[in-house]
C-alpha atoms as one frame of an Amber mdcrd trajectory, in Angstrom:
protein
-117.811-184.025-140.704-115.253-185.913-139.487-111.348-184.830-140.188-109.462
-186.884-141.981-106.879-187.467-139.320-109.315-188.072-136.653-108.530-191.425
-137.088-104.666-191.189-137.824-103.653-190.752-134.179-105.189-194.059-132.651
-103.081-195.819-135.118 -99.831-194.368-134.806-100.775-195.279-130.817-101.193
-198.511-131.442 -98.236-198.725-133.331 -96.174-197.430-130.391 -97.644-199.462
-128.306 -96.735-202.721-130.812 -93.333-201.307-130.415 -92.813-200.824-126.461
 -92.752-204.560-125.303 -90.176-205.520-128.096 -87.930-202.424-127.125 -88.340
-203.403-123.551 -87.510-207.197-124.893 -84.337-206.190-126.502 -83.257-203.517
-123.894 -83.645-206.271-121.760 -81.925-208.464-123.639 -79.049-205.807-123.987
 -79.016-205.973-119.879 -78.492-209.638-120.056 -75.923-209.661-122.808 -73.908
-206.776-120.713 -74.234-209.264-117.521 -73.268-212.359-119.402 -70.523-210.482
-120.727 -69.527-208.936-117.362 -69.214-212.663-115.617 -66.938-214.102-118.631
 -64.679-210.825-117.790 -64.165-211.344-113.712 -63.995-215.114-114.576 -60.575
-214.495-116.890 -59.553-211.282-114.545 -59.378-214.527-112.068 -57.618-216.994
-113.420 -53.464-217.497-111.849 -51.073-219.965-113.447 -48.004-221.000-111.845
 -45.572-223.801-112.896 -43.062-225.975-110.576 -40.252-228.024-112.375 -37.912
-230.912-111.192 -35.013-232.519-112.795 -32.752-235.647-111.944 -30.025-236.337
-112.988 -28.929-240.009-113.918 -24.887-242.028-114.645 -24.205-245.701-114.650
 -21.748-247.078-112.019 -18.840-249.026-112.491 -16.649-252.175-111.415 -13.850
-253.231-112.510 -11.938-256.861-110.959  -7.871-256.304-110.804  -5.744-259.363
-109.851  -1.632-259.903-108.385   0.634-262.741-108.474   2.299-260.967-105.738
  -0.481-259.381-103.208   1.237-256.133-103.933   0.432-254.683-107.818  -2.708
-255.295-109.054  -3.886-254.786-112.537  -6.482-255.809-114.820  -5.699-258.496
-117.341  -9.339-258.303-118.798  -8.210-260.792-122.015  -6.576-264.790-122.117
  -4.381-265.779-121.204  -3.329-263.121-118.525  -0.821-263.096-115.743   1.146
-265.924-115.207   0.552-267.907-111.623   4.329-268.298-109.553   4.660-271.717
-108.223   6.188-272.724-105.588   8.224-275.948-107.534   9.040-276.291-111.134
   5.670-276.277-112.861   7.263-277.179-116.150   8.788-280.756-114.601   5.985
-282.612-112.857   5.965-286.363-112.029   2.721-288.126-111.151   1.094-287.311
-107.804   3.221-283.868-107.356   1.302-280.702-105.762   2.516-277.605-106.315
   1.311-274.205-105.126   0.428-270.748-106.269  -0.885-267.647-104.501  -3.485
-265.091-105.883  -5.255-262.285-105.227  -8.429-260.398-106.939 -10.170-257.354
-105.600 -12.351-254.434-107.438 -10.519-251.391-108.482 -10.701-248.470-105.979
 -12.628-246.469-108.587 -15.303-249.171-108.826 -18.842-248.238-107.090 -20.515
-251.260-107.251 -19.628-254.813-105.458 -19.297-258.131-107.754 -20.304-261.617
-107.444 -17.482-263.636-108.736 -17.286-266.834-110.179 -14.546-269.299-112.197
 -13.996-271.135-114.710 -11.339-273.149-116.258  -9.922-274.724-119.582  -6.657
-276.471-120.620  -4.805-276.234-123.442  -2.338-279.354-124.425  -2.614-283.014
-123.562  -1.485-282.586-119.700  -4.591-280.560-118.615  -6.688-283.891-118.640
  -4.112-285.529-116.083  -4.490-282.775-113.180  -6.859-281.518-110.906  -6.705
-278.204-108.999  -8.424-276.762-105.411  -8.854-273.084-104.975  -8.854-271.846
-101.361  -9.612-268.351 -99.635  -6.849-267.332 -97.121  -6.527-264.672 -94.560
  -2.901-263.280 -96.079  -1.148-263.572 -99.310   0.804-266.327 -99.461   1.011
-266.993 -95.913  -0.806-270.628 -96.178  -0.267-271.681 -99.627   2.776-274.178
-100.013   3.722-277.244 -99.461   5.476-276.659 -96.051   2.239-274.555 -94.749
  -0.753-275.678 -97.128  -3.733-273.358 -97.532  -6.281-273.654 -94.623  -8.990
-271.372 -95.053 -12.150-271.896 -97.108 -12.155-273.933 -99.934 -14.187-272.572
-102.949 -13.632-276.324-104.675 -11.598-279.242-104.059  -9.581-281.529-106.974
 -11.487-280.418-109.274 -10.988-281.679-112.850  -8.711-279.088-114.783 -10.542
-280.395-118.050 -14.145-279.823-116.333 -16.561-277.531-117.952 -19.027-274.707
-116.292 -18.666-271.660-114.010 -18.377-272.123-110.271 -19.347-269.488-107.949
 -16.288-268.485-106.273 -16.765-265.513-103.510 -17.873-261.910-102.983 -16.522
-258.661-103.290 -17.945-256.005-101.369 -15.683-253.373-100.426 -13.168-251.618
-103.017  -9.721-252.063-103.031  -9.917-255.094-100.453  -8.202-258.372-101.886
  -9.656-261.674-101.790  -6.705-264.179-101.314  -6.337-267.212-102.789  -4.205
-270.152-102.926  -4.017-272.677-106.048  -3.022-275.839-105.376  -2.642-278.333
-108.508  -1.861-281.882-108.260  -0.690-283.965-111.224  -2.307-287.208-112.038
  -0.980-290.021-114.340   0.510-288.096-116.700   3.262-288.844-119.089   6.783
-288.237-119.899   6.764-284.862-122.312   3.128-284.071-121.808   2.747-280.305
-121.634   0.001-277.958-121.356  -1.756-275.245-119.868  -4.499-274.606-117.424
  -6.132-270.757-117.845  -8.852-269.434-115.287 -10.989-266.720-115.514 -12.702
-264.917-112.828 -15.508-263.157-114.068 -17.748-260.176-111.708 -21.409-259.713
-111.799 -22.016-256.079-110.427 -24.565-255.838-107.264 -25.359-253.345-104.488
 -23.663-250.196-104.736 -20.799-249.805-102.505 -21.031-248.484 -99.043
């Protein structure tokens, strides 16, 4: 007769076997995860950071055009009508065809860091400014060459122009700080009339360029 667990063992065999290639599968799988998870480790372990900053810093230049009557104080009259021009005869008591003469200087402030492009422009004021003309002239020295007795002889920026004309003329350059540009007005009276009075008033006006060396 046969026992009745004769045929209980082969079963439970089979079972283990069943049971062998998926704990091999998984303890494989376990290997696997474990390497997996070793790489992501040594790939963080190697990882550096470093940083490298810069800054600059940044300010706006500056110019700033001073003029004289005398070639000796300079100042800025930034607002009409400004400083009053010296002639050399009674400016107040023309008769038709007189010249008279007036030196000036402009230069940039010594604090300025930038040269200027200057220009000039003119209006009148009163009925007399339609009867003259002016010149403007670059000289060497204050005052040296601008009168009747030694008239201005340098460059001229504009000759008889109309005191009533309109528009900005370039004048000249300023390129070192603190280094005067002299000038020499020269106005001559037309047909004007008994008791006509008037003014003219210039302005010189800077555009900044290069900085200054």
């Amino acid at each position: 007769m046969t026992s009745p667990n004769a045929s209980a063992a082969p079963v439970a065999d089979l079972e283990n076997d069943d049971r062998s290639p998926r704990r091999r599968r998984m303890a494989l799988a376990l290997v696997a995860g474990g390497l997996v998870l070793g790489v992501g480790t040594a790939v963080t372990l190697a990882v550096w950071n470093d940083s490298e900053f810069v800054t600059g810093a940044f300010g706006a230049g500056s110019f700033d055009l001073e003029g004289s009557t005398d070639g000796v104080a300079f100042s800025s009259s930034p607002v009409a009508p400004g400083k009053t021009l010296t002639f050399e005869l009674d400016a107040d008591t023309l008769a038709p065809d007189d010249v008279v003469y007036a030196p000036f200087a402009v230069q940039l402030s010594a604090a300025s860091t930038n040269e200027a492009a200057v220009t000039v422009e003119n209006a009148i004021g009163g009925p007399i400014g339609d009867d003259l003309t002016y010149s403007l002239w670059v000289e060497d020295a204050f005052g040296a060459t601008c009168s009747a007795a030694t008239p201005p002889s340098g460059t001229a920026v504009f000759v008889d122009r109309a005191a009533g004309a309109t528009g900005v003329v370039d004048a000249f350059e300023l390129d070192a700080a603190a280094d005067p540009v002299n000038l020499c007005f020269v106005v001559t009276a037309g047909d004007i009339a008994q008791g006509e009075d008037g003014t003219i008033t210039w302005e010189f006006a800077g555009t900044s360029g290069d900085p200054l060396p």
